[in-house]
Structure formats: C-alpha cells, structure tokens
XYZ file of C-alpha atoms in Angstrom:
319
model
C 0.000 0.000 0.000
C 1.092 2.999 -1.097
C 1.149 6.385 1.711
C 0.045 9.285 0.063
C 0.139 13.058 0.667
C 0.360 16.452 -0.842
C 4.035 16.637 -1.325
C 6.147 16.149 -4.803
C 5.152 15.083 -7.785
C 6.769 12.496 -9.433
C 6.322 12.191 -13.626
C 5.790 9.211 -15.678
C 4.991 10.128 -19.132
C 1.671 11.937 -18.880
C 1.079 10.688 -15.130
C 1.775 12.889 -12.320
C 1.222 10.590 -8.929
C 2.115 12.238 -5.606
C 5.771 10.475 -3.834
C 6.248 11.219 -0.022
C 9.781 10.704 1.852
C 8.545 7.217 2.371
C 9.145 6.191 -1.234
C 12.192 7.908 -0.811
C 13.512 4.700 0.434
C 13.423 2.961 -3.076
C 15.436 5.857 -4.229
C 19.629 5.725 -4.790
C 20.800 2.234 -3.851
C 18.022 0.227 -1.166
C 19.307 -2.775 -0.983
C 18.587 -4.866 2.235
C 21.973 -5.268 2.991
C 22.685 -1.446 2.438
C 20.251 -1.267 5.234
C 21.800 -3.384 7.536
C 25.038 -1.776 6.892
C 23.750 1.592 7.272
C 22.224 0.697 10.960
C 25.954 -0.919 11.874
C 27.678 2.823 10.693
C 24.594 4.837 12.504
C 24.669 2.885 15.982
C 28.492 2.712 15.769
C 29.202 6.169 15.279
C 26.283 7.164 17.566
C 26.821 4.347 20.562
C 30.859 3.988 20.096
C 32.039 6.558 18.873
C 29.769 9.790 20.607
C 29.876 7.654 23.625
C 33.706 7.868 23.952
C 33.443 11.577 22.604
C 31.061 12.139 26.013
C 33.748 11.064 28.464
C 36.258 12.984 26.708
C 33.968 15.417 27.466
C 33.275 14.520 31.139
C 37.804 14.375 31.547
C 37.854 18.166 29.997
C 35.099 19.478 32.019
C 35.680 17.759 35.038
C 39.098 15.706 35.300
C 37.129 12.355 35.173
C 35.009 10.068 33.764
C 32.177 10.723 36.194
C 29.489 13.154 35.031
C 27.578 13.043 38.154
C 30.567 15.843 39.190
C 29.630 17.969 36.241
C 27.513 21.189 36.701
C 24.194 21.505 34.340
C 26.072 23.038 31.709
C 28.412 20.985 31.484
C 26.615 17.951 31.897
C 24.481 19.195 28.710
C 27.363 19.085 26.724
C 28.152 15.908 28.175
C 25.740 14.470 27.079
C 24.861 16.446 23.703
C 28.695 15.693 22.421
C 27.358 11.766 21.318
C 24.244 13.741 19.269
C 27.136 15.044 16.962
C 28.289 12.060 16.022
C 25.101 10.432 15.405
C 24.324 13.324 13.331
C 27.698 12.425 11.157
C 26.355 8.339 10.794
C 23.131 9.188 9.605
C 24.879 11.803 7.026
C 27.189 8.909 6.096
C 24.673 6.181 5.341
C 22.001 7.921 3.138
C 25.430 9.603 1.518
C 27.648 6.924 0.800
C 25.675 4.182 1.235
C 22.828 4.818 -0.294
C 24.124 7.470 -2.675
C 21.371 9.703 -2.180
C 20.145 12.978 -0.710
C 19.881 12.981 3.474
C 17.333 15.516 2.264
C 15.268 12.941 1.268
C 14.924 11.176 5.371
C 12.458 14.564 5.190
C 10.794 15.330 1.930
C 10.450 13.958 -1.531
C 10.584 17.867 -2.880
C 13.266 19.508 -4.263
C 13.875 22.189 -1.103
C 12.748 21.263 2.418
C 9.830 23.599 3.745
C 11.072 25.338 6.372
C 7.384 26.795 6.945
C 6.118 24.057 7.747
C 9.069 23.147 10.205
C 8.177 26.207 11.809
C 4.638 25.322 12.250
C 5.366 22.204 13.671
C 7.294 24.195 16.173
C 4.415 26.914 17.160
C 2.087 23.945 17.273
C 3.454 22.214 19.808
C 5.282 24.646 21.749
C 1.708 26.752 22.400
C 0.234 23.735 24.416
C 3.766 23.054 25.805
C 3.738 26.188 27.075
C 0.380 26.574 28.213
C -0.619 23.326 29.363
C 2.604 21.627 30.098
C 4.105 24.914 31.973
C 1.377 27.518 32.515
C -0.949 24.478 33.594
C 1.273 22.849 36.180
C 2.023 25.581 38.112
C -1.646 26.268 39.096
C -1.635 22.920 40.277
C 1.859 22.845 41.744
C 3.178 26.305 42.412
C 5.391 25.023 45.573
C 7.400 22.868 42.956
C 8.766 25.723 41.099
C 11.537 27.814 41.267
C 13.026 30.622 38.867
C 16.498 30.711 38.115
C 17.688 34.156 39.284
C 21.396 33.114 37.591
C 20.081 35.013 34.061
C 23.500 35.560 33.024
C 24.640 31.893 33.000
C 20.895 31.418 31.314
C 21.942 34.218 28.666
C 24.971 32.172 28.140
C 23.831 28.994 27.812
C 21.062 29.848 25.551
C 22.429 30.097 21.740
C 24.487 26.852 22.887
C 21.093 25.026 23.835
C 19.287 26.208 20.663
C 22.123 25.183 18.637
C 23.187 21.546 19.884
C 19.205 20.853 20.938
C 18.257 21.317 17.070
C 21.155 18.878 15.993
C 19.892 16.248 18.693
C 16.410 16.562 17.764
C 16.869 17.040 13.759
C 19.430 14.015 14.304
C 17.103 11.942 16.499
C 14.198 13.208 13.613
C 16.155 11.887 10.539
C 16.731 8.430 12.086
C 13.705 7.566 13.820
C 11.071 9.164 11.520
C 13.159 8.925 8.458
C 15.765 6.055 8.038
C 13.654 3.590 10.333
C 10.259 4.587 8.437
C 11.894 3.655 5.368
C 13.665 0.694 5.743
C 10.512 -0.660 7.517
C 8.720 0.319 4.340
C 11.017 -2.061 2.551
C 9.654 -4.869 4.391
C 6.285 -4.061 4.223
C 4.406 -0.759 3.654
C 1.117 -0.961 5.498
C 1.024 2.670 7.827
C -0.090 0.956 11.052
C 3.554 -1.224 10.956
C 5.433 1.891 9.881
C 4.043 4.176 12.829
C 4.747 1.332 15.811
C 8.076 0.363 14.495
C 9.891 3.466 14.764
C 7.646 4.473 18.212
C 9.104 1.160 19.725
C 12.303 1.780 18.455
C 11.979 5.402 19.304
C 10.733 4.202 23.294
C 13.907 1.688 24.069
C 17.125 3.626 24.253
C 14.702 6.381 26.252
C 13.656 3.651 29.015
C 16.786 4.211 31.022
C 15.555 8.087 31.374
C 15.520 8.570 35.280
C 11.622 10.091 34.297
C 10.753 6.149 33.825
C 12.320 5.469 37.289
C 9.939 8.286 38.287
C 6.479 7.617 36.630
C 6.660 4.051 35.636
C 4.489 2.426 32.410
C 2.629 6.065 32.352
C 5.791 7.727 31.681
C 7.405 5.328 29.287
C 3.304 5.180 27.682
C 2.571 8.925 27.000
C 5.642 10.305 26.951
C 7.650 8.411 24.685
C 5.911 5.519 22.628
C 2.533 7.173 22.076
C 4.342 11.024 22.073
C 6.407 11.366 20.465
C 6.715 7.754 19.001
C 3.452 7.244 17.313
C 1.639 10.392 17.269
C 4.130 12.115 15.560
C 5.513 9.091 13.205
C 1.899 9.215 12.011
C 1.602 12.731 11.267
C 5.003 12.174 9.070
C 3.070 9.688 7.518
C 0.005 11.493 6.667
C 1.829 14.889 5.513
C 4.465 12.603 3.787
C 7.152 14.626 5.070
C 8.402 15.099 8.711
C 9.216 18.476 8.559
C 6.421 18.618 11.424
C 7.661 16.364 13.367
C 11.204 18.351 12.923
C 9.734 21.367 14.330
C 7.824 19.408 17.229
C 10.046 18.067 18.927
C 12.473 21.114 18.490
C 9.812 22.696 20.667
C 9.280 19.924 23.065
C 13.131 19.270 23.577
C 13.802 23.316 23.657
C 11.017 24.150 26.177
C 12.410 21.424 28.655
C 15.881 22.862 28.092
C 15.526 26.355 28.744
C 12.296 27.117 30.315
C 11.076 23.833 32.360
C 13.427 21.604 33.445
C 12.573 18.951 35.991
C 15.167 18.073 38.729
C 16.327 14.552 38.206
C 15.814 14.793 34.509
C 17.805 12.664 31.831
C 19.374 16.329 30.725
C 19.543 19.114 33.251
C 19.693 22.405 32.437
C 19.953 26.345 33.331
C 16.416 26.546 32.426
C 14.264 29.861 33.630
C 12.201 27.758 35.846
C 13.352 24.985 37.922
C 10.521 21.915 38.814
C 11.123 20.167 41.736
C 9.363 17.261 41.802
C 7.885 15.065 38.410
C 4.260 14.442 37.944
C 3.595 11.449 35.931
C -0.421 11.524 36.107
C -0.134 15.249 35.375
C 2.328 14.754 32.589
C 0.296 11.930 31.057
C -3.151 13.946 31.254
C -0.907 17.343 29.660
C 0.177 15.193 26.662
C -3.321 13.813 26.019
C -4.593 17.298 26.449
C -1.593 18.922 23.855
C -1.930 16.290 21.233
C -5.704 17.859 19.652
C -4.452 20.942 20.206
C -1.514 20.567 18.422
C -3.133 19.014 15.550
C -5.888 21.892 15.314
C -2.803 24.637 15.139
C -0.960 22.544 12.824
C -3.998 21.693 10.302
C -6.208 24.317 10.851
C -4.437 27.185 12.103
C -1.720 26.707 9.026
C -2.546 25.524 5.950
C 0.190 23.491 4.015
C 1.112 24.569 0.733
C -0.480 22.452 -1.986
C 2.277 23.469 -4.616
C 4.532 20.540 -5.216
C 8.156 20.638 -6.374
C 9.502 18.390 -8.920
C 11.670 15.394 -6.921
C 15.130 15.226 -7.841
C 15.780 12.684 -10.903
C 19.469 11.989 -9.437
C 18.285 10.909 -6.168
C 16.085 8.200 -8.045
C 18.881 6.114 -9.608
C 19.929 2.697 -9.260
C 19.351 -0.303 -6.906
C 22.223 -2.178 -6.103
C-alpha cells in the first residue's frame, strides 16, 4: 500500500502521482543489505564513537570520567557531544551508502519547507507552554523555582538552541526517516510503519531517570505514544516530517531552557526549575496537547499544496 500526501510530484509520461519521503527509500541504492550496513555505521558512530566523545567530554570538564561531578552546563554538553556524532552516521549512510540525498529522510521535494518546520514548532510549543508549563504551576506552584542566575541562562542559551536542534533534527532523521523507510522495505502498510519506529523510538529512552519516576505512564505517553506514534503518524500522513522536525524542536527546547525537571535525563539552566515530576499530570498534559496541536498545525496553518519536482538523481539505481 502505497502512503500518500500532498508533497512532490513524481512524472511518468503523462502521469503525475504524488511520492512522499517514504518512497524515498526505493530511491539511490536500497538494498537490504545497504540497510543493515547503514544501521551498523549509525549505531556505531552514535553508541561507540559519541559515547567515547562524552567522556572525553566529562575528563575536559571535570578531570574524570564521572558526570555526576559535572555542573548543568556541562553535563548538557556531556551528554549532547554523542548527538554530533550520530548526526555524522546518519549523514554517512544515506550519503555513501545509499548514494542519495539525506534531504530525502524529510521530503520527496526539491527544497525542504522550512514553513512548515516552523509550524510544527508553534504547534506544539503553544500547548507546551500553556498546558505543560502555565498548567502545572496552578496545580503545583510550591514545585517551582526561577532561576535568578540570568546571566549563565543568557549564556547557555544560543548553545542550547544550537546543539538541541542537531539532537532533535538528528534523532528526527533516524527515527522518523531512516527507520520509516527501511521498515517500508519490508512491508508498507502505515499501522507497521508508525509502531516500528515508536518502539524503536521508546527503548534507548527507558533508562531516562523520568521512567524510574512515573513508571508504564511515563514510558506510555511520553515516549511511545508522544512522540513515538503520534508524531511518526503525522510524518506519515503529511508525507514529510518536517512537522515532526519542528515538534520536537519545541518539546526538547522548552524542557531545556524554560522547564526543566530536577532529576531529569538532561539538566539544564532553564528559567524555571521543577522540583518534583508528575507522571499523572504529565500523562493527562500530553493527552490534552496532542488535539491541540493538531488543530494549530492543520487548521491554524494551511500546508502549501504546490509541489516541487523530486530530484531525478536521487532516483537512480538499486544495487
């Protein structure tokens, strides 16, 4: 079965049909075994490698290997150091290996639309906001606490809204983009494509201390249904993930510098400081955020209907 959505066109004599980033996959060289390979050089140069580049990290920062010793800043760059080199093994698998265009992990057009990544990004970040910050302090004002430090804040935030977009973007081109479309290769019905990547997307996050924290609820809401499914699906229907891009941009960004929760997998210098995590509260917010996001997204903005041509070189060859 073939996903379809408004997105490039795609010529065939007189026939125009409508491609999505799913297709993508049969694009360049999509072999199985270029697959295969292409997980071993992503998970090596994301698991291996970025995990030795974090303690080199944790020595520079802090004279040993222990990042409990680091302070919040430096522990985010502790742990964002690994992102960069995931970034790097995605870039070399669709590149080398599959000799085409990492452009394509996001769109089947010509030029990615940067609109609509921004849309994503107001979508979500409205309810985030509102909902998810706004919302939890009228039920829990005695958990939070502003950070009166606004010069290490000022600091620390062009770092955080540069290395949080390559760890999101990164996390964004494997999860919803390589993953979708290898599992297309196997078999292309939409329910299969939007578990596989939110299980996929769910395991490396269960050793989060949040899990620890909010059990099944947690690990449920707030990482296989969002962002795992909900947002795999949305890719799915727009045939892009330029939404998802921009989502969890905003989810990752508003946790970094305006709400972070003490005890979190990635402390930060964040304006307001939460004391204590609410999984029931956290659960309820997403459920609450997810209709909300989708009227902003589909209602709110409209998505350009004006396709581009794909690109005939990134359509090549098999082997």
């Amino acid at each position: 079965m073939r996903i379809k959505a408004i997105t490039g066109h795609q010529k065939i004599g007189t026939e125009v049909k409508d491609t999505t980033y799913v297709e993508a996959a049969r694009w360049g060289k999509h072999r199985g075994w270029r697959y295969v390979l292409g997980l071993v050089i992503i998970l090596f140069a994301w698991l291996v490698v970025g995990s030795g580049a974090s303690v080199l990290v944790a020595f520079a920062l802090g004279g040993q290997a222990d990042p409990s010793v680091l302070s919040p800043v430096e522990y985010y760059l502790f742990v964002m150091a690994s992102f960069l080199f995931f970034f790097v093994g995605v870039l070399i698998a669709v590149s080398l290996v599959h000799r085409r265009h990492p452009r394509t992990l996001i769109t089947a057009r010509e030029r990615i639309d940067w609109h609509r990544v921004g849309h994503g990004f107001v979508a979500w970040f409205v309810p985030y906001c509102l909902i998810g910050g706004l919302g939890q302090y009228l039920f829990y004002p005695d958990t939070f606490s502003f950070n009166s430090n606004l010069i290490t804040f000022a600091l620390f935030v062009p770092l955080a809204l540069v290395l949080t977009a390559i760890q999101t973007t990164t996390e964004e081109l494997f999860f919803r983009g390589y993953v979708v479309q290898g599992a297309s290769l196997i078999w292309s019905n939409r329910v299969f494509l939007a578990i596989v990547p939110a299980v996929i997307f769910t395991l490396p996050h269960l050793l989060n201390p949040e899990v620890s924290a909010g059990g099944w609820l947690t690990v449920f809401s707030n990482y296989f249904f969002v962002p795992g499914l909900v947002w795999t699906v949305v890719s799915l229907i727009d045939g892009t993930t330029e939404l998802a891009i921009g989502v969890h941009f905003a989810n990752n960004i508003g946790g970094t510098l305006l709400f972070n929760i003490t005890g979190t997998a990635l402390p930060s210098p964040a304006l307001f400081t939460i004391s204590e995590y609410h999984a029931t509260y956290g659960a309820l917010s997403v459920l609450v955020a997810v209709p909300v996001f989708l009227a902003i997204a589909y209602k709110v903005f409209k998505r350009d209907g004006v396709s581009k041509l794909v690109s005939q070189s990134d359509r090549s060859g098999r082997w």
